[in-house]
N, C-alpha and C. Protein backbone atom coordinates (compact mmCIF):
# COMPACT_ATOMS: atom_id res chain seq x y z
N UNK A 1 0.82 -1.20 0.00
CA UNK A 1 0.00 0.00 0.00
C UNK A 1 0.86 1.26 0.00
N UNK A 2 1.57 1.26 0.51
CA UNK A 2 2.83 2.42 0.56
C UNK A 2 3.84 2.09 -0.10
N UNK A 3 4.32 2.49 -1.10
CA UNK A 3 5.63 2.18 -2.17
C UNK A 3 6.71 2.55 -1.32
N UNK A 4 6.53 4.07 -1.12
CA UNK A 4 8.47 4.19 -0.47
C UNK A 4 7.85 4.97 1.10
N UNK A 5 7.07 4.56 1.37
CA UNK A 5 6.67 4.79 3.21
C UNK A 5 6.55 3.31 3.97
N UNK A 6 7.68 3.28 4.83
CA UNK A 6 7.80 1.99 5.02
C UNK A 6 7.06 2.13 6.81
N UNK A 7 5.78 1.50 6.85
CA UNK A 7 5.47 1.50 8.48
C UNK A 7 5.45 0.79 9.10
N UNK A 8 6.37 -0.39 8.75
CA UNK A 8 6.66 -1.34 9.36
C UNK A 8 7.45 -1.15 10.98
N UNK A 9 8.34 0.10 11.17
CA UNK A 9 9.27 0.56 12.18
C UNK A 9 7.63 1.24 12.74
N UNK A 10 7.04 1.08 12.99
CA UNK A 10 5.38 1.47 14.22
C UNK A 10 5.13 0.23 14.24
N UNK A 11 6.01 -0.58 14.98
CA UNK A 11 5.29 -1.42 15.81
C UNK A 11 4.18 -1.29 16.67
N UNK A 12 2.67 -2.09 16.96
CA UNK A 12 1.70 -1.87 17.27
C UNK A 12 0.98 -0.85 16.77
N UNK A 13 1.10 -0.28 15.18
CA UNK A 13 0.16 0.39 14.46
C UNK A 13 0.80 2.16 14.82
N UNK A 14 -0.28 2.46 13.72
CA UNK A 14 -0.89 3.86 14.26
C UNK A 14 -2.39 3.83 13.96
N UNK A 15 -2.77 4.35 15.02
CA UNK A 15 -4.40 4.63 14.46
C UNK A 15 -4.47 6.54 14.38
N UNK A 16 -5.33 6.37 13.85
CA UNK A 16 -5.31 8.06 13.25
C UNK A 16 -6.83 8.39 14.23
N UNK A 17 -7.34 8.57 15.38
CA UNK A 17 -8.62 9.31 15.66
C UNK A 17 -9.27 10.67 15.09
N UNK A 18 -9.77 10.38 14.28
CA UNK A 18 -10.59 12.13 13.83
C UNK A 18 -12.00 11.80 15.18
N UNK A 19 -12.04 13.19 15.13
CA UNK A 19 -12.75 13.64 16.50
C UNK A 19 -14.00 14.46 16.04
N UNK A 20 -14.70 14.46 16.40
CA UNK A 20 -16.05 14.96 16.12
C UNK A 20 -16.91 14.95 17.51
N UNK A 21 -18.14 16.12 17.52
CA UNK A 21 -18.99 16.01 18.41
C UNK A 21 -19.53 14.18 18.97
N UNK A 22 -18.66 14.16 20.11
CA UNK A 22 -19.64 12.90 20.22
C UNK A 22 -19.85 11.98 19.14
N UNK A 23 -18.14 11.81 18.72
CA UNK A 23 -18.25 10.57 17.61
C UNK A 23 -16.50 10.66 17.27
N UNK A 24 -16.26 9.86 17.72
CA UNK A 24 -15.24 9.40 16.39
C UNK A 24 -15.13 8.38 15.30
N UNK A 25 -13.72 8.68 14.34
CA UNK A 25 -13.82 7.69 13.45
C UNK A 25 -12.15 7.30 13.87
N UNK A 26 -12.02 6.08 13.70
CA UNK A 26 -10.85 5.42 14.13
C UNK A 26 -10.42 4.84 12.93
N UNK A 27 -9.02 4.91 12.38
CA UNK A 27 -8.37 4.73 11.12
C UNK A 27 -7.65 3.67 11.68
N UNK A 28 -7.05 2.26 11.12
CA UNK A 28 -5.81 2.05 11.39
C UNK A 28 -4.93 2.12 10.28
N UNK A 29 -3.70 2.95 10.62
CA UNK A 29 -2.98 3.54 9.09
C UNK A 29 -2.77 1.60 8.56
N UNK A 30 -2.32 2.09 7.38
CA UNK A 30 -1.82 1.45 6.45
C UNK A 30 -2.77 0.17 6.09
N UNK A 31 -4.25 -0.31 6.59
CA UNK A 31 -4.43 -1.19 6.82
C UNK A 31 -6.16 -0.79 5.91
N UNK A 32 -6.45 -0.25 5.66
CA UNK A 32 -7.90 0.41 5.33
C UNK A 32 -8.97 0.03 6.26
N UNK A 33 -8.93 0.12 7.50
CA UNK A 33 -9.53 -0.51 8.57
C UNK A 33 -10.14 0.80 8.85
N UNK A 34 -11.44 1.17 9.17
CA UNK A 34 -11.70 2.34 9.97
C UNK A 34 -13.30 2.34 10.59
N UNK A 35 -13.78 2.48 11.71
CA UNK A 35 -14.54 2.03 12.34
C UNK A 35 -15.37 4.16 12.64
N UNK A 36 -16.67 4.06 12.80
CA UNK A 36 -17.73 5.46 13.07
C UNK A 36 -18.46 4.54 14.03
N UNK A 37 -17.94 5.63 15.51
CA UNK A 37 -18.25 5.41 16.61
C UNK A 37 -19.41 6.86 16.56
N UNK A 38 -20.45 6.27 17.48
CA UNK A 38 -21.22 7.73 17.99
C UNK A 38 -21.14 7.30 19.18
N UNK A 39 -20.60 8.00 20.44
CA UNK A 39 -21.17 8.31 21.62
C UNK A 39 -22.82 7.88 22.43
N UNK A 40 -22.90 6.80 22.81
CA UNK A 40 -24.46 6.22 23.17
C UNK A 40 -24.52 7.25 24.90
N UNK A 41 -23.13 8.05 25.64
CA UNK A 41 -23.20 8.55 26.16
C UNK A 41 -22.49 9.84 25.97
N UNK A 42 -22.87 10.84 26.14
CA UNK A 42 -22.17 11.92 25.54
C UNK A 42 -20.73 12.53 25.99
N UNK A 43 -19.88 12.96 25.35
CA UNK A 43 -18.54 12.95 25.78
C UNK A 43 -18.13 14.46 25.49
N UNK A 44 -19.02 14.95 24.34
CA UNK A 44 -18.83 16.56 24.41
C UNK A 44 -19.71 17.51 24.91
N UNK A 45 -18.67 18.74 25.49
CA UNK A 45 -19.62 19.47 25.86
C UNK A 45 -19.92 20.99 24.94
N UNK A 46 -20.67 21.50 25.54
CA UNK A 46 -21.04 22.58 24.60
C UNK A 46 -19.84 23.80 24.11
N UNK A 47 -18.51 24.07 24.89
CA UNK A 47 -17.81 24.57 24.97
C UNK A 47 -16.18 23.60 24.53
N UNK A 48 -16.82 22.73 24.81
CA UNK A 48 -15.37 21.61 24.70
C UNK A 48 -15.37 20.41 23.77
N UNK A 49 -14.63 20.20 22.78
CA UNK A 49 -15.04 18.45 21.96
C UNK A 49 -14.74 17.27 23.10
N UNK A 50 -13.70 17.17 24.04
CA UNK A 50 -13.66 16.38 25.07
C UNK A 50 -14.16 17.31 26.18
N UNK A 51 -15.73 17.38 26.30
CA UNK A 51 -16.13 17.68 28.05
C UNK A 51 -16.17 16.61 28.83
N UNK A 52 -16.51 15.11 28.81
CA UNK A 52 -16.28 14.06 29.96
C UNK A 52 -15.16 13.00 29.34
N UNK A 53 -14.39 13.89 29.84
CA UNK A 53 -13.28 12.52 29.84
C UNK A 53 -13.63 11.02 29.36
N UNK A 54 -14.30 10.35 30.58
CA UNK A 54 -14.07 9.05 30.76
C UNK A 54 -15.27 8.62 29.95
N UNK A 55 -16.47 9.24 29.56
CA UNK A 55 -17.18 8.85 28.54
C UNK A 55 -16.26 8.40 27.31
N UNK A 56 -15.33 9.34 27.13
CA UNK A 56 -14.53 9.53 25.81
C UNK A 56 -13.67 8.46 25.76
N UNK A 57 -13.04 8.19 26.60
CA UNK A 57 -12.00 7.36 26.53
C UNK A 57 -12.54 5.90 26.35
N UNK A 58 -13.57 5.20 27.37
CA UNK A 58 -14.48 4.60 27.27
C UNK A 58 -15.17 4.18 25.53
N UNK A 59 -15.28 5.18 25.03
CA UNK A 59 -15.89 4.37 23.45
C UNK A 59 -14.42 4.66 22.61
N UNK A 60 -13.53 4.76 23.25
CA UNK A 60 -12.03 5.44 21.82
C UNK A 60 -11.77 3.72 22.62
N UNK A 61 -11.38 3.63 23.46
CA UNK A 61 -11.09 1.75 23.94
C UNK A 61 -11.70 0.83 23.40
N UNK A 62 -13.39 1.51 22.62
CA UNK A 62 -14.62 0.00 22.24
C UNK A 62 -14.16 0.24 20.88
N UNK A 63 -13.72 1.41 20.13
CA UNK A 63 -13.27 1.82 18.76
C UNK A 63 -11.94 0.72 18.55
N UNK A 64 -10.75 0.84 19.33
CA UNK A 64 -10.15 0.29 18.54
C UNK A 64 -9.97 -0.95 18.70
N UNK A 65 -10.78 -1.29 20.07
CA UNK A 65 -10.82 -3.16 19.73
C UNK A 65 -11.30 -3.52 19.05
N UNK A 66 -12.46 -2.83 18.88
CA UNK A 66 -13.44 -3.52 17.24
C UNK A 66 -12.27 -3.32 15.97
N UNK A 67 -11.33 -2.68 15.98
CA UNK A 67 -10.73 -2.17 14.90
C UNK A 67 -9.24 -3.07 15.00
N UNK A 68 -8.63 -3.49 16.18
CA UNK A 68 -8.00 -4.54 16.03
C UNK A 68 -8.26 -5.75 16.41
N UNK A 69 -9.07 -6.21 17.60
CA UNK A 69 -9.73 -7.60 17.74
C UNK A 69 -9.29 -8.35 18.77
N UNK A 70 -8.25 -7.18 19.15
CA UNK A 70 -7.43 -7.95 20.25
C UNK A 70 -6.76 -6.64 20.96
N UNK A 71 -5.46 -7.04 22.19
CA UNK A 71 -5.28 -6.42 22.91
C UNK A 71 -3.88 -5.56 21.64
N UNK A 72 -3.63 -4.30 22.18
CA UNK A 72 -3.03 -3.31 20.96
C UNK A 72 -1.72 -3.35 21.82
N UNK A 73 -0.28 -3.41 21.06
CA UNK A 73 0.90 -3.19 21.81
C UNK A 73 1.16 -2.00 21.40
N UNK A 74 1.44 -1.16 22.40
CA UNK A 74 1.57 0.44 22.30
C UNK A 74 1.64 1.37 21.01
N UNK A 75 0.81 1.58 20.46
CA UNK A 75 0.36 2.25 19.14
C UNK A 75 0.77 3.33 19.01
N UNK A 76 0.90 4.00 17.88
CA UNK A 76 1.33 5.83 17.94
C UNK A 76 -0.02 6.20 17.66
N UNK A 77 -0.74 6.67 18.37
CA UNK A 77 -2.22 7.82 18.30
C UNK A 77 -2.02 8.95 18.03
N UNK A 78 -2.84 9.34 16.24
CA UNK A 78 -2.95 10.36 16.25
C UNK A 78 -4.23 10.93 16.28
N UNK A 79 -4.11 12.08 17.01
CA UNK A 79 -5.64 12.55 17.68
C UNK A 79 -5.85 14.01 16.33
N UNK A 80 -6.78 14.32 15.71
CA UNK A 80 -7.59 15.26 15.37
C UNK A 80 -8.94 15.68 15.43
N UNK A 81 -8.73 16.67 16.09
CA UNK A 81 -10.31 17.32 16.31
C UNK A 81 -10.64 18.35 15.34
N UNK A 82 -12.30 18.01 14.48
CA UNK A 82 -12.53 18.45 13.58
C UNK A 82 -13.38 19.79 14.29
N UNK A 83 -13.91 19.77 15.36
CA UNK A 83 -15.07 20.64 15.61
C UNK A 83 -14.31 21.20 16.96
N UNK A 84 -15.24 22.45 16.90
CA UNK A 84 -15.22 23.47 18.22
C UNK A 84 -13.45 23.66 18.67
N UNK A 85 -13.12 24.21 17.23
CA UNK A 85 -11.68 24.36 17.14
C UNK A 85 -11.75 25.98 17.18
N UNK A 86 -12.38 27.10 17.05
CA UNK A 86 -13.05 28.02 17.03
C UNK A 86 -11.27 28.64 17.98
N UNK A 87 -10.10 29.50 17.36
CA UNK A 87 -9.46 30.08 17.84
C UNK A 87 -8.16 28.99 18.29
N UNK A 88 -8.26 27.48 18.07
CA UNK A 88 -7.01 26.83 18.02
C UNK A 88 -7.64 25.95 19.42
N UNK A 89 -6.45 25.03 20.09
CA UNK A 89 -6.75 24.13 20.67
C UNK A 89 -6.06 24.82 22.17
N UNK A 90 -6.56 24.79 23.49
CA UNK A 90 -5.75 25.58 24.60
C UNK A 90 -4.59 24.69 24.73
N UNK A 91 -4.26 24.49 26.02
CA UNK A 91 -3.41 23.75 26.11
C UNK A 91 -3.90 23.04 26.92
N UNK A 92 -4.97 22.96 27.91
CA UNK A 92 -6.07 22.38 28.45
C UNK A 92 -6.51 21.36 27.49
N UNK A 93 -6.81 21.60 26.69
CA UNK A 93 -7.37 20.75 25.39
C UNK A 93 -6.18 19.71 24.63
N UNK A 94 -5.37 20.43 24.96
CA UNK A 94 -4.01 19.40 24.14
C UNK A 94 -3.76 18.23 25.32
N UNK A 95 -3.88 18.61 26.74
CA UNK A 95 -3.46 17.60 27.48
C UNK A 95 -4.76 16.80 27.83
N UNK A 96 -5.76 17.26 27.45
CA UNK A 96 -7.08 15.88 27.02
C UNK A 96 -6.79 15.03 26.12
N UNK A 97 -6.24 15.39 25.26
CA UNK A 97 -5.80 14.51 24.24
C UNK A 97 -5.03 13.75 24.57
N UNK A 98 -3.68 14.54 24.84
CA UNK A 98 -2.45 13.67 25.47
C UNK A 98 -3.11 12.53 26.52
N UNK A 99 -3.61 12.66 27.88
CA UNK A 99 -4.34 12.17 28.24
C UNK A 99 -5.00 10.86 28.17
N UNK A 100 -6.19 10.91 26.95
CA UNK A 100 -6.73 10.04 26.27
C UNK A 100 -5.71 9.47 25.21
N UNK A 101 -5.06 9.83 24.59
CA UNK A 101 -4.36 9.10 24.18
C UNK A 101 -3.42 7.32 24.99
N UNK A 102 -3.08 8.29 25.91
CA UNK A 102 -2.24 7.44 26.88
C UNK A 102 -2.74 6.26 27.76
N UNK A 103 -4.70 6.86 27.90
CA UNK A 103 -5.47 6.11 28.85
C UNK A 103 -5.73 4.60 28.01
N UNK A 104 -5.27 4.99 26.46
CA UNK A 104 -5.98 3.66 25.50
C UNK A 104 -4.10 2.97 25.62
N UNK A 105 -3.32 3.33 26.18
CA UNK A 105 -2.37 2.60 26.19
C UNK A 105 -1.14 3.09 24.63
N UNK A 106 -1.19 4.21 24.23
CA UNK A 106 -0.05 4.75 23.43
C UNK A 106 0.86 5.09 23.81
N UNK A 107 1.78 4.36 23.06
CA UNK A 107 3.32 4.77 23.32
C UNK A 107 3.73 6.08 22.79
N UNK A 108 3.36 6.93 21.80
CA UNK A 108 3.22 8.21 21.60
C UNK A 108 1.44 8.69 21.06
N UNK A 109 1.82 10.05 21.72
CA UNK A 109 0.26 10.84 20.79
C UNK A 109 0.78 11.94 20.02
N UNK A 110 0.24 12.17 19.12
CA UNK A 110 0.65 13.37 18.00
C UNK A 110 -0.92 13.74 18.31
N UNK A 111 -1.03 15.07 18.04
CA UNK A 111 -2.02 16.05 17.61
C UNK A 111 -1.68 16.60 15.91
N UNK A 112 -2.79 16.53 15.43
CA UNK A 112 -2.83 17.40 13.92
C UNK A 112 -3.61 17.80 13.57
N UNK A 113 -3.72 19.58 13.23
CA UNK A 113 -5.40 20.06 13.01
C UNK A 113 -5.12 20.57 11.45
N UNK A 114 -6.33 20.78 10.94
CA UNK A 114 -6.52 21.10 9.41
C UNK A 114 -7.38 19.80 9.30
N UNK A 115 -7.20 19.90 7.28
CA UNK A 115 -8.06 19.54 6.52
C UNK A 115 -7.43 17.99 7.13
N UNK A 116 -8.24 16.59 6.72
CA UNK A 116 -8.16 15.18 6.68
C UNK A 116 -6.95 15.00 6.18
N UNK A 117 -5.74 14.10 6.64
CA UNK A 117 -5.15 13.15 6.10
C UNK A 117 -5.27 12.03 5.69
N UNK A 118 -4.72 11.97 4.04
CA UNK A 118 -4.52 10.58 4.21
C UNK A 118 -3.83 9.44 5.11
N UNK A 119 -3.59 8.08 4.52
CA UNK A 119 -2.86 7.58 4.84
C UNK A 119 -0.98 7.41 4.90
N UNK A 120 -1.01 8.13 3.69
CA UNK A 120 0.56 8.52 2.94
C UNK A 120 0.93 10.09 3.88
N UNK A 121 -0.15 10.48 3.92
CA UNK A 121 0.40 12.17 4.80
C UNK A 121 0.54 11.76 6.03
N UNK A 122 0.27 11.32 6.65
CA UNK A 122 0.31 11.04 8.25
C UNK A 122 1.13 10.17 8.11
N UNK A 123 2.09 9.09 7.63
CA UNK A 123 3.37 8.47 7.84
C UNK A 123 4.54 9.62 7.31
N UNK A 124 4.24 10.18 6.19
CA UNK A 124 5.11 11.10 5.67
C UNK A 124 5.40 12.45 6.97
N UNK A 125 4.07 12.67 7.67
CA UNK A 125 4.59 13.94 8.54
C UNK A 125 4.91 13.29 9.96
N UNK A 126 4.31 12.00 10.22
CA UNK A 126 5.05 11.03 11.43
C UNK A 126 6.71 11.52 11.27
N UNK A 127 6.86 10.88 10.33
CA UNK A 127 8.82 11.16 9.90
C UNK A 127 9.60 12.67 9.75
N UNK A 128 8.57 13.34 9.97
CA UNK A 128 8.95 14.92 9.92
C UNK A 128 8.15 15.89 10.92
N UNK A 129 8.10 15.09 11.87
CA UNK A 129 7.29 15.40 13.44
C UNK A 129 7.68 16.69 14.22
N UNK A 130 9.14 16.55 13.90
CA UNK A 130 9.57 17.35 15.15
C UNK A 130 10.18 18.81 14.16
N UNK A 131 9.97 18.97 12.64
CA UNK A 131 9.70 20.10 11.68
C UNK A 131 8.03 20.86 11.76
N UNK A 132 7.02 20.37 12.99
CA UNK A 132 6.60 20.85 12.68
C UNK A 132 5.18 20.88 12.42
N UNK A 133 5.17 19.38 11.38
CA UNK A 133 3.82 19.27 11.14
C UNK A 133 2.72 18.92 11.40
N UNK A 134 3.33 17.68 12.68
CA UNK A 134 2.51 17.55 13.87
C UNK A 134 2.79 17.82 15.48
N UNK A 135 2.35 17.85 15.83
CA UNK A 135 2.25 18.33 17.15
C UNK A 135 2.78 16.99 18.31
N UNK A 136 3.79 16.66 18.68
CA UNK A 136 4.17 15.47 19.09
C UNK A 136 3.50 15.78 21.37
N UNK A 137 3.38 14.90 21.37
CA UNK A 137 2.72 15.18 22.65
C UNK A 137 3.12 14.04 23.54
N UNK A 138 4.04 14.27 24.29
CA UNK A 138 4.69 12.48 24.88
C UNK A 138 3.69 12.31 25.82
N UNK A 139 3.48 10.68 26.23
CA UNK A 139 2.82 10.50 27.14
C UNK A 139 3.60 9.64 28.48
């Protein structure tokens, strides 16, 4: 699937989370795997895309077991939030992420806002992380 992006060196994946009101969609790169979660309890709030935590984390854990089938060895998570980006992300908001990232068991979290990545852009800016293009967030 990737000619000269080799993602074999991400051991235990990357999954890509796009974020939405009370829904995500869970990617696993390189694999065309991707699972649309809605929230059966609500996780955003009117001011925030993560207002309850543990709602959130709670269906991002039921997302990617359905999406791998089994238990995940430390994955690189990348988190994007599409909504209620209104002036950028605080830093309050970055360490929800970080956070949730870490609570599903990632060995790193990246943040990346803008338009959708593919699959080829998000290994290509994985490898050019610290230029910039994503937002590296250790956990």
């Amino acid at each position: 699937m990737f000619d000269s992006l080799d993602i074999s060196q991400y051991l235990g994946g990357i999954i890509y989370v796009k974020i939405y009101i009370n829904r995500f969609k869970i990617r696993l790169v390189g694999k065309n795997l991707e699972k649309d979660l809605t929230a059966s309890k609500p996780f955003s709030h009117e001011r925030m895309l993560i207002g309850s935590f543990y709602e959130a984390e709670s269906l991002l854990k039921e997302g990617i077991k359905k999406i791998y089938g089994r238990k995940v060895l430390s994955p690189i998570v990348i988190m994007h939030p599409f909504e209620r980006m209104e002036g950028g992300l605080t830093t309050v908001e970055e360490m929800a992420l970080r956070d949730l990232g870490a609570a599903v068991g990632a060995r790193e979290v990246f943040i990346v806002i803008g338009a959708e990545r593919s699959d080829k852009e998000l290994i290509r800016e994985l490898k050019t992380a610290s230029k910039g293009a994503m937002k590296r967030i250790s956990t």
